[in-house]
Each structure stands twice: as C-alpha cells, then as structure tokens.
Coordinates of C-alpha atoms and ligand atoms in Angstrom, one line a residue:
X1 CA -23.2 9.9 2.4
X2 CA -19.7 8.9 1.4
X3 CA -18.3 9.8 -1.9
X4 CA -17.3 7.8 -5.0
X5 CA -14.3 8.5 -7.2
X6 CA -14.0 7.4 -10.8
X7 CA -10.9 7.6 -13.0
X8 CA -11.6 7.1 -16.7
X9 CA -8.5 6.7 -19.0
X10 CA -6.7 9.3 -16.8
X11 CA -3.4 10.4 -18.4
X12 CA -0.6 12.7 -17.4
X13 CA 2.3 14.0 -19.5
X14 CA 4.9 16.6 -18.4
X15 CA 5.6 18.2 -21.8
X16 CA 6.0 15.3 -24.1
X17 CA 7.0 12.9 -21.4
X18 CA 4.0 10.6 -20.6
X19 CA 4.0 9.4 -17.0
X20 CA 0.4 8.1 -16.5
X21 CA -0.8 6.1 -19.4
X22 CA -4.6 5.8 -19.1
X23 CA -5.7 4.7 -15.7
X24 CA -9.2 3.3 -15.2
X25 CA -10.3 2.9 -11.6
X26 CA -13.5 3.0 -9.6
X27 CA -13.4 3.8 -5.8
X28 CA -16.6 3.0 -4.0
X29 CA -18.1 5.4 -1.4
X30 CA -16.3 5.0 2.0
X31 CA -13.6 2.7 0.6
X32 CA -10.1 2.8 1.9
X33 CA -7.9 2.5 -1.3
X34 CA -4.2 2.1 -1.1
X35 CA -1.9 2.9 -4.1
X36 CA 1.4 0.9 -4.0
X37 CA 4.2 0.6 -6.4
X38 CA 7.9 1.3 -6.7
X39 CA 9.3 4.8 -6.5
X40 CA 8.5 6.8 -9.6
X41 CA 5.6 4.7 -10.8
X42 CA 3.2 7.7 -10.5
X43 CA 1.4 7.3 -7.1
X44 CA 1.9 11.0 -6.1
X45 CA 1.1 12.2 -9.6
X46 CA -2.2 10.3 -9.6
X47 CA -3.1 11.6 -6.2
X48 CA -2.2 15.2 -7.0
X49 CA -4.4 15.0 -10.1
X50 CA -7.4 13.8 -8.0
X51 CA -6.7 16.6 -5.5
X52 CA -6.6 19.2 -8.3
X53 CA -2.9 20.1 -7.6
X54 CA -1.8 18.9 -11.0
X55 CA -3.6 19.4 -14.3
X56 CA -5.0 16.2 -15.9
X57 CA -3.8 15.9 -19.5
X58 CA -6.3 13.2 -20.6
X59 CA -9.4 11.3 -19.5
X60 CA -12.1 12.1 -16.9
X61 CA -12.1 12.4 -13.2
X62 CA -15.5 11.9 -11.6
X63 CA -16.4 12.6 -8.0
X64 CA -19.9 11.4 -7.1
X65 CA -20.5 11.2 -10.8
X66 CA -19.5 14.9 -11.5
X67 CA -16.7 15.6 -13.9
X68 CA -14.0 17.4 -11.8
X69 CA -11.1 17.9 -14.2
X70 CA -11.5 21.6 -14.4
X71 CA -12.8 22.3 -10.8
X72 CA -10.2 24.1 -8.7
X73 CA -8.7 22.1 -5.8
X74 CA -10.4 24.2 -3.1
X75 CA -13.8 23.2 -4.5
X76 CA -13.3 19.4 -4.8
X77 CA -14.0 18.6 -1.1
X78 CA -10.7 17.0 -0.7
X79 CA -8.0 17.3 2.0
X80 CA -4.6 15.9 1.5
X81 CA -1.9 14.9 4.0
X82 CA 1.7 14.8 2.8
X83 CA 4.9 13.0 4.0
X84 CA 6.5 16.4 4.7
X85 CA 3.9 18.3 6.6
X86 CA 5.0 21.8 7.3
X87 CA 3.4 23.0 10.5
X88 CA 3.7 26.7 11.2
X89 CA 6.5 26.8 13.8
X90 CA 5.4 30.0 15.5
X91 CA 1.8 28.9 16.0
X92 CA 0.6 26.5 18.6
X93 CA -1.3 23.3 17.8
X94 CA -4.7 25.1 18.1
X95 CA -3.6 27.9 15.8
X96 CA -2.2 25.4 13.3
X97 CA -5.5 23.5 13.2
X98 CA -7.6 26.7 13.0
X99 CA -5.5 28.6 10.4
X100 CA -7.0 27.2 7.2
X101 CA -10.5 27.8 8.5
X102 CA -9.7 31.4 9.6
X103 CA -8.4 32.1 6.2
X104 CA -11.7 30.8 4.8
X105 CA -13.4 33.3 7.1
X106 CA -15.3 30.7 9.0
X107 CA -17.1 32.0 12.2
X108 CA -15.0 31.7 15.3
X109 CA -17.5 29.5 17.2
X110 CA -17.6 26.9 14.3
X111 CA -13.8 26.9 14.2
X112 CA -13.6 26.2 17.9
X113 CA -16.1 23.3 17.6
X114 CA -14.2 21.7 14.7
X115 CA -10.8 22.1 16.3
X116 CA -12.1 20.6 19.5
X117 CA -13.7 17.6 17.6
X118 CA -10.5 16.9 15.6
X119 CA -8.4 17.1 18.8
X120 CA -10.7 14.6 20.4
X121 CA -10.6 12.2 17.5
X122 CA -6.8 12.4 17.4
X123 CA -6.3 12.5 21.2
X124 CA -4.2 15.7 21.1
X125 CA -6.4 17.8 23.3
X126 CA -3.6 18.2 26.0
X127 CA -1.3 19.4 23.2
X128 CA -3.4 22.3 21.9
X129 CA -1.2 25.0 23.5
X130 CA 2.1 23.5 22.5
X131 CA 4.3 24.7 19.6
X132 CA 5.3 22.1 16.9
X133 CA 8.9 22.0 18.3
X134 CA 7.5 20.7 21.6
X135 CA 5.9 17.7 19.9
X136 CA 7.2 14.3 19.0
X137 CA 7.2 13.2 15.3
X138 CA 4.1 11.2 15.8
X139 CA 2.3 14.0 17.5
X140 CA 3.2 16.4 14.7
X141 CA 1.9 14.0 12.1
X142 CA -1.4 13.8 14.1
X143 CA -1.6 17.6 13.9
X144 CA -1.1 17.4 10.2
X145 CA -3.9 14.9 9.9
X146 CA -6.0 17.2 12.2
X147 CA -5.6 20.0 9.7
X148 CA -7.3 17.8 7.1
X149 CA -10.0 16.7 9.5
X150 CA -11.1 20.2 10.5
X151 CA -11.9 21.0 6.9
X152 CA -14.5 18.1 7.0
X153 CA -13.6 17.0 3.5
X154 CA -15.6 14.4 1.6
X155 CA -12.3 12.7 0.6
X156 CA -9.0 12.2 2.4
X157 CA -5.8 11.7 0.4
X158 CA -2.6 10.6 2.2
X159 CA 0.7 10.6 0.4
X160 CA 3.2 8.4 2.3
X161 CA 2.3 10.2 5.6
X162 CA 4.3 7.8 7.8
X163 CA 7.5 7.6 5.8
X164 CA 9.4 9.9 8.1
X165 CA 8.5 8.1 11.3
X166 CA 10.5 5.3 12.9
X167 CA 9.3 1.7 12.6
X168 CA 7.4 1.4 15.9
X169 CA 5.6 4.7 15.4
X170 CA 4.7 3.8 11.9
X171 CA 2.8 0.7 13.2
X172 CA 1.0 2.8 15.8
X173 CA 0.0 5.5 13.4
X174 CA -1.1 2.9 10.8
X175 CA -3.6 1.6 13.4
X176 CA -4.7 5.2 14.2
X177 CA -5.4 5.9 10.5
X178 CA -7.3 2.7 10.1
X179 CA -9.4 3.6 13.2
X180 CA -9.9 7.1 11.8
X181 CA -11.3 5.6 8.7
X182 CA -13.6 3.3 10.7
X183 CA -14.9 6.3 12.8
X184 CA -15.3 8.8 10.0
X185 CA -16.3 6.5 7.2
X186 CA -14.9 8.8 4.5
X187 CA -13.5 7.7 1.2
X188 CA -9.8 7.7 1.6
X189 CA -6.8 7.1 -0.7
X190 CA -3.5 6.2 0.9
X191 CA -0.2 6.1 -0.9
X192 CA 2.6 4.0 0.3
X193 CA 5.5 2.0 -1.0
X194 CA 5.2 -0.3 2.1
X195 CA 3.3 -3.4 1.1
X196 CA 2.6 -4.4 4.7
X197 CA 0.8 -1.1 5.2
X198 CA -1.1 -1.8 2.0
X199 CA -2.1 -5.3 3.1
X200 CA -3.2 -4.3 6.5
X201 CA -5.1 -1.0 5.8
X202 CA -6.7 -1.4 2.4
X203 CA -10.2 -2.4 1.3
X204 CA -8.7 -2.2 -2.1
X205 CA -5.1 -2.2 -3.2
X206 CA -4.0 -0.7 -6.5
X207 CA -0.6 -1.9 -7.7
X208 CA 1.0 0.6 -10.0
X209 CA 4.0 0.2 -12.2
X210 CA 5.4 2.8 -14.7
X211 CA 2.2 4.7 -14.9
X212 CA -0.2 1.8 -15.4
X213 CA -2.3 -0.3 -13.0
X214 CA -0.9 -3.8 -12.9
X215 CA -3.8 -5.1 -10.7
X216 CA -6.5 -3.7 -8.4
X217 CA -8.4 -5.7 -5.8
X218 CA -8.9 -6.7 -2.2
X219 CA -5.6 -7.5 -0.4
X220 CA -6.1 -11.2 -0.2
X221 CA -7.3 -11.3 -3.8
X222 CA -4.0 -9.9 -4.8
X223 CA -2.1 -12.2 -2.5
X224 CA -4.0 -15.3 -3.6
X225 CA -4.4 -14.6 -7.3
X226 CA -1.7 -12.2 -8.5
X227 CA -2.3 -11.5 -12.2
X228 CA 1.4 -11.5 -13.1
X229 CA 5.0 -11.9 -11.9
X230 CA 5.2 -8.2 -10.9
X231 CA 2.2 -8.3 -8.6
X232 CA 3.2 -11.7 -7.3
X233 CA 6.6 -10.4 -6.4
X234 CA 5.4 -7.1 -5.0
X235 CA 2.6 -8.3 -2.6
X236 CA 3.8 -10.6 0.2
X237 CA 6.8 -10.5 2.5
X238 CA 9.3 -12.2 2.3
X239 CA 8.6 -12.1 -1.4
X240 CA 7.4 -15.0 -3.5
X241 CA 10.1 -17.4 -4.8
X242 CA 10.4 -17.7 -8.5
X243 CA 12.0 -20.9 -10.0
X244 CA 12.7 -21.4 -13.7
X245 CA 10.3 -24.0 -15.0
X246 CA 9.5 -26.0 -18.2
X247 CA 6.7 -28.2 -19.3
X248 CA 7.4 -31.8 -20.3
X249 CA 4.3 -33.6 -21.5
X250 CA 1.6 -32.4 -19.2
X251 CA 3.8 -31.9 -16.1
X252 CA 5.9 -29.1 -14.8
X253 CA 9.6 -29.4 -14.2
X254 CA 11.6 -27.1 -12.0
X255 CA 15.1 -27.5 -10.6
X256 CA 15.3 -31.0 -12.0
X257 CA 12.1 -32.3 -10.3
X258 CA 8.8 -33.2 -12.0
X259 CA 6.0 -31.6 -10.1
X260 CA 2.4 -32.9 -10.5
X261 CA 0.3 -29.8 -10.0
X262 CA -2.8 -31.6 -11.3
X263 CA -3.8 -28.8 -13.7
X264 CA -3.0 -27.5 -17.1
X265 CA 0.4 -25.8 -17.1
X266 CA 1.0 -25.5 -20.8
X267 CA 3.3 -22.6 -21.6
X268 CA 4.7 -22.4 -18.0
X269 CA 8.1 -20.7 -17.7
X270 CA 8.1 -19.8 -14.0
X271 CA 7.0 -21.5 -10.8
X272 CA 6.1 -19.2 -8.0
X273 CA 5.9 -20.4 -4.4
X274 CA 5.4 -18.2 -1.3
X275 CA 8.0 -18.8 1.4
X276 CA 5.2 -19.5 3.9
X277 CA 3.7 -22.2 1.7
X278 CA 6.8 -24.4 1.7
X279 CA 7.2 -27.3 4.2
X280 CA 10.0 -29.7 4.9
X281 CA 7.7 -32.5 5.9
X282 CA 6.9 -35.4 3.5
X283 CA 3.2 -36.1 3.3
X284 CA 2.2 -32.4 3.4
X285 CA 2.4 -31.8 -0.3
X286 CA 4.4 -32.5 -3.4
X287 CA 8.2 -32.5 -3.3
X288 CA 9.5 -29.9 -5.7
X289 CA 13.2 -29.4 -4.8
X290 CA 16.2 -30.6 -2.8
X291 CA 17.9 -27.6 -1.3
X292 CA 21.0 -26.7 0.6
X293 CA 20.4 -24.5 3.7
X294 CA 22.7 -21.4 3.5
X295 CA 21.4 -19.3 6.3
X296 CA 18.9 -19.7 9.2
X297 CA 17.1 -16.8 10.9
X298 CA 15.4 -17.7 14.2
X299 CA 12.7 -15.0 14.7
X300 CA 11.2 -16.8 17.6
X301 CA 7.7 -17.3 16.2
X302 CA 9.1 -18.3 12.8
X303 CA 12.2 -19.7 11.3
X304 CA 13.4 -18.3 8.0
X305 CA 15.7 -20.4 5.8
X306 CA 17.7 -19.1 2.9
X307 CA 18.5 -22.0 0.7
X308 CA 19.8 -22.9 -2.8
X309 CA 18.4 -25.5 -5.2
X310 CA 20.6 -28.2 -6.8
X311 CA 20.7 -26.0 -10.0
X312 CA 21.7 -22.9 -8.1
X313 CA 18.5 -21.0 -7.7
X314 CA 17.7 -19.3 -4.4
X315 CA 14.7 -20.3 -2.3
X316 CA 13.4 -18.6 0.9
X317 CA 11.4 -20.8 3.3
X318 CA 9.4 -19.6 6.2
X319 CA 8.5 -22.2 8.8
X320 CA 6.2 -21.7 11.7
X321 CA 7.8 -22.0 15.2
X322 CA 11.3 -22.8 16.2
X323 CA 13.2 -25.4 14.2
X324 CA 16.7 -26.6 14.5
X325 CA 18.1 -26.7 11.0
X326 CA 21.8 -27.1 10.4
X327 CA 23.7 -24.7 8.2
X328 CA 24.8 -26.5 5.0
X329 CA 22.4 -29.4 5.4
X330 CA 20.4 -30.7 2.5
X331 CA 16.6 -30.8 2.9
X332 CA 13.7 -31.6 0.6
X333 CA 11.1 -28.9 0.0
X334 CA 7.4 -29.6 -0.4
X335 CA 4.6 -27.5 -1.7
X336 CA 0.8 -27.7 -1.7
X337 CA -0.1 -27.8 -5.4
X338 CA -3.2 -25.7 -4.8
X339 CA -0.9 -22.9 -3.6
X340 CA 1.6 -23.0 -6.4
X341 CA 1.6 -20.1 -8.9
X342 CA 2.6 -20.7 -12.6
X343 CA 3.5 -17.9 -15.1
X344 CA 4.1 -18.0 -18.8
X345 CA 6.9 -16.4 -20.8
X346 CA 5.3 -13.0 -20.6
X347 CA 5.0 -13.3 -16.9
X348 CA 1.2 -13.7 -16.9
X349 CA -0.3 -16.0 -14.4
X350 CA -1.7 -19.3 -15.8
X351 CA -4.8 -20.1 -13.9
Ligands
ADP1 P1 5.8 8.1 -7.0 O1 5.0 9.0 -6.2 O2 5.1 6.8 -7.4 O3 7.2 7.9 -6.5 P2 5.7 10.3 -8.9 O4 4.2 10.4 -9.2 O5 6.2 11.3 -8.0 O6 6.0 8.8 -8.5 O7 6.4 10.4 -10.3 C1 6.0 9.7 -11.5 C2 6.9 10.0 -12.6 O8 6.6 11.4 -13.0 C3 8.4 9.9 -12.3 O9 9.0 9.4 -13.4 C4 8.8 11.4 -12.1 O10 10.1 11.6 -12.5 C5 7.8 12.1 -13.1 N1 7.5 13.5 -12.6 C6 6.9 13.8 -11.4 N2 6.8 15.1 -11.3 C7 7.3 15.7 -12.4 C8 7.5 17.0 -12.9 N3 7.0 18.1 -12.3 N4 8.1 17.1 -14.2 C9 8.5 16.1 -14.9 N5 8.4 14.8 -14.5 C10 7.8 14.6 -13.3
MG2 MG1 5.4 9.9 -4.3

C-alpha cells in the first residue's frame, strides 16, 4: 500500500549556481526518512523538488517506480507541512481543514468525514469551531498537519514543522508525529536541523552537506559507524571529541599517549571519541589522556566535564550519575578501544 520514492542523480541549479549535485536515494514504502544537515545544505530544495514545487534540473524522481519529474505537484499524491503554516485567520479550524477539499469540489459528505477523521487522529475535535488566534502554537501546528491528512496523500513531507515551537512543545509534537506515522503507515520525509529529532524519529537518516549526501542509514548505524568526520561530528550530542593523532609503528598516538586500539590504524590523523564513551576509571579501558577539568555540569542524571588535554585540546566527558569532580583537578581518561573512531587525513573513517 505505501509508496516508494527513488532519487536518481537528482540535481538542482538556480541559473548557473548548482546547489544539489547528484543525489541518489531510495526510500522504502512506509519508511520515515529524516533529512538533516546544516542550514543551506539543500534540505528544503530537495523536498520541494520531490513535492513538485521546484523544477528538477537533472536526474530522475520516481514515485512507485513512475517518473514524476514533469508531473504537476497536485498530481503527485504528496502533502507538505511547512515551518510557517499560514492558516486562514478568518476561518475556523473546520473551515481551514475543509478549504482545500472544497476547492477540489469534493462532495460535502466526504469532506465532513475526512475532517472528522483528521480531527480525531490529531485530537482537535473540541477545537473545530475556534479561529486560529484562539489556538496555542502547538494546536495551530496540529491544524496545519490536519490540512495535509485530509488530503489523504500517499506521501507526507515535513519541512522543519516544529522549529517555531518552544522546547517542551517540540518534544510533545515530535512524539505526536511519530505516532501519526505509526497509525497511518505512510511514507514520510521529515526535514530538521535538530539531530535529536533525527535520531529519535527516523527509520533512515540522510545527512546532507552542501548539496550532497554524506551518509544515509539507520540512526544507530550512523551513530556507530559514521563514514567521515562530518557525520561523526553531526550525529550525537554532545558532539564527538576529535583529538589530533599520529601513527608510530603500529600504534596510535594522541595527546602524548600511545593508545593500543588493537587494529590497523595506518594513516590515522584524528582520533574520535564520544563523550559518553569516556570513563575515569582504570580497568575499564585504555588510558588515552591526562586532562585538566575546566568546568563541571551537574545535570542530575549525568555529569558533564569540560576538560583540556596536556597538549591543549578540549575534551568533553559525559559520566553517568552524580560525581564530585573538583574544578582544576587532573584526571586520567580511559576509552574502550572498540568504541574509538579513527579518521585519515581526508577525514574518512578507517575501519
Ligand atoms: P536548507 O533547507 O538545507 O537550509 P535550502 O534548500 O533552502 O537549504 O537551500 C540550499 C541552497 O540553495 C542554499 O545555498 C540557498 O541559498 C540556495 N537557494 C535556495 N533557494 C534559492 C533560490 N530561489 N535561488 C537561488 N538560490 C537558492
Ligand atoms: Mg530549509
């Protein structure tokens, strides 16, 4: 039932400025795919090309195997939800939801049915008679999603739909959208620059940079096996530590310490260690640095240390639970060699 999407060497240029450089991607039926990447990397452009709101300047877009490049937006079976959703201020929620269907000359009874069903799914039935100005930000965003649902599209596209909401509401709506996907089972693409949203919502994360895909895969695949420095630094919070490294003989040396990783590290220039993979306890790994503790954040469930190695590189350490660590104290940092990441001069992961 659900719909597949395939991008084959998709390109976009505005005049002679190329912004998408040949993207290959397969999205399986019913998959929840998240596009992440820094501002300006091409997330919206890619989404708008899939939706048919922006001409594709190269390559093929296939939906369920059919080439869609030249099919108008209205006939692609796609509904899109934007960050800035303009609801009609003079219409109530019911009318906002029904408007698009009325324009399409759908019979009144069918419209009523669809609006009712969408309102149920989104739990906005009590709000149907209200005007947008009588709604909270989260309720308004729900109505915007409702306008997509009533169209009963094959594919939902979301372009940073939660960016305007405050932190608490974002988390709540994030859960709502994940539930919506579970209930409807449609193929969905969700754009965000928030990597926590990406990690928690996605079946597949697509990391974009400057109009190319750096890596695509399951969230934990990207977390465990980032292909390069960019993905390693982008996925995970707080972000991965990077220490300058060199190879002496067969072992890796970083911040003055020889580190036995027990695998081939030839060509290594950078050692990557996630803050949550560092311990201060001897016996639970290999010592890789002596550090000075500059700042301690007690979060209750975790303790975050900001430290500096003896050769002046910064290191973030996340410890489980509550620890009393003195500011300015020197501590030894240990890592589990299996969880260390090593990168060559080009920033490519050495596996
Ligand atoms: P993102 O959504 O990832 O922040 P966009 O897809 O909006 O990025 O933009 C990708 C690149 O395309 C940016 O460099 C942006 O400046 C450029 N761009 C977007 N829209 C236009 C346009 N209409 N004309 C020219 N350049 C554009
Ligand atoms: Mg954008």
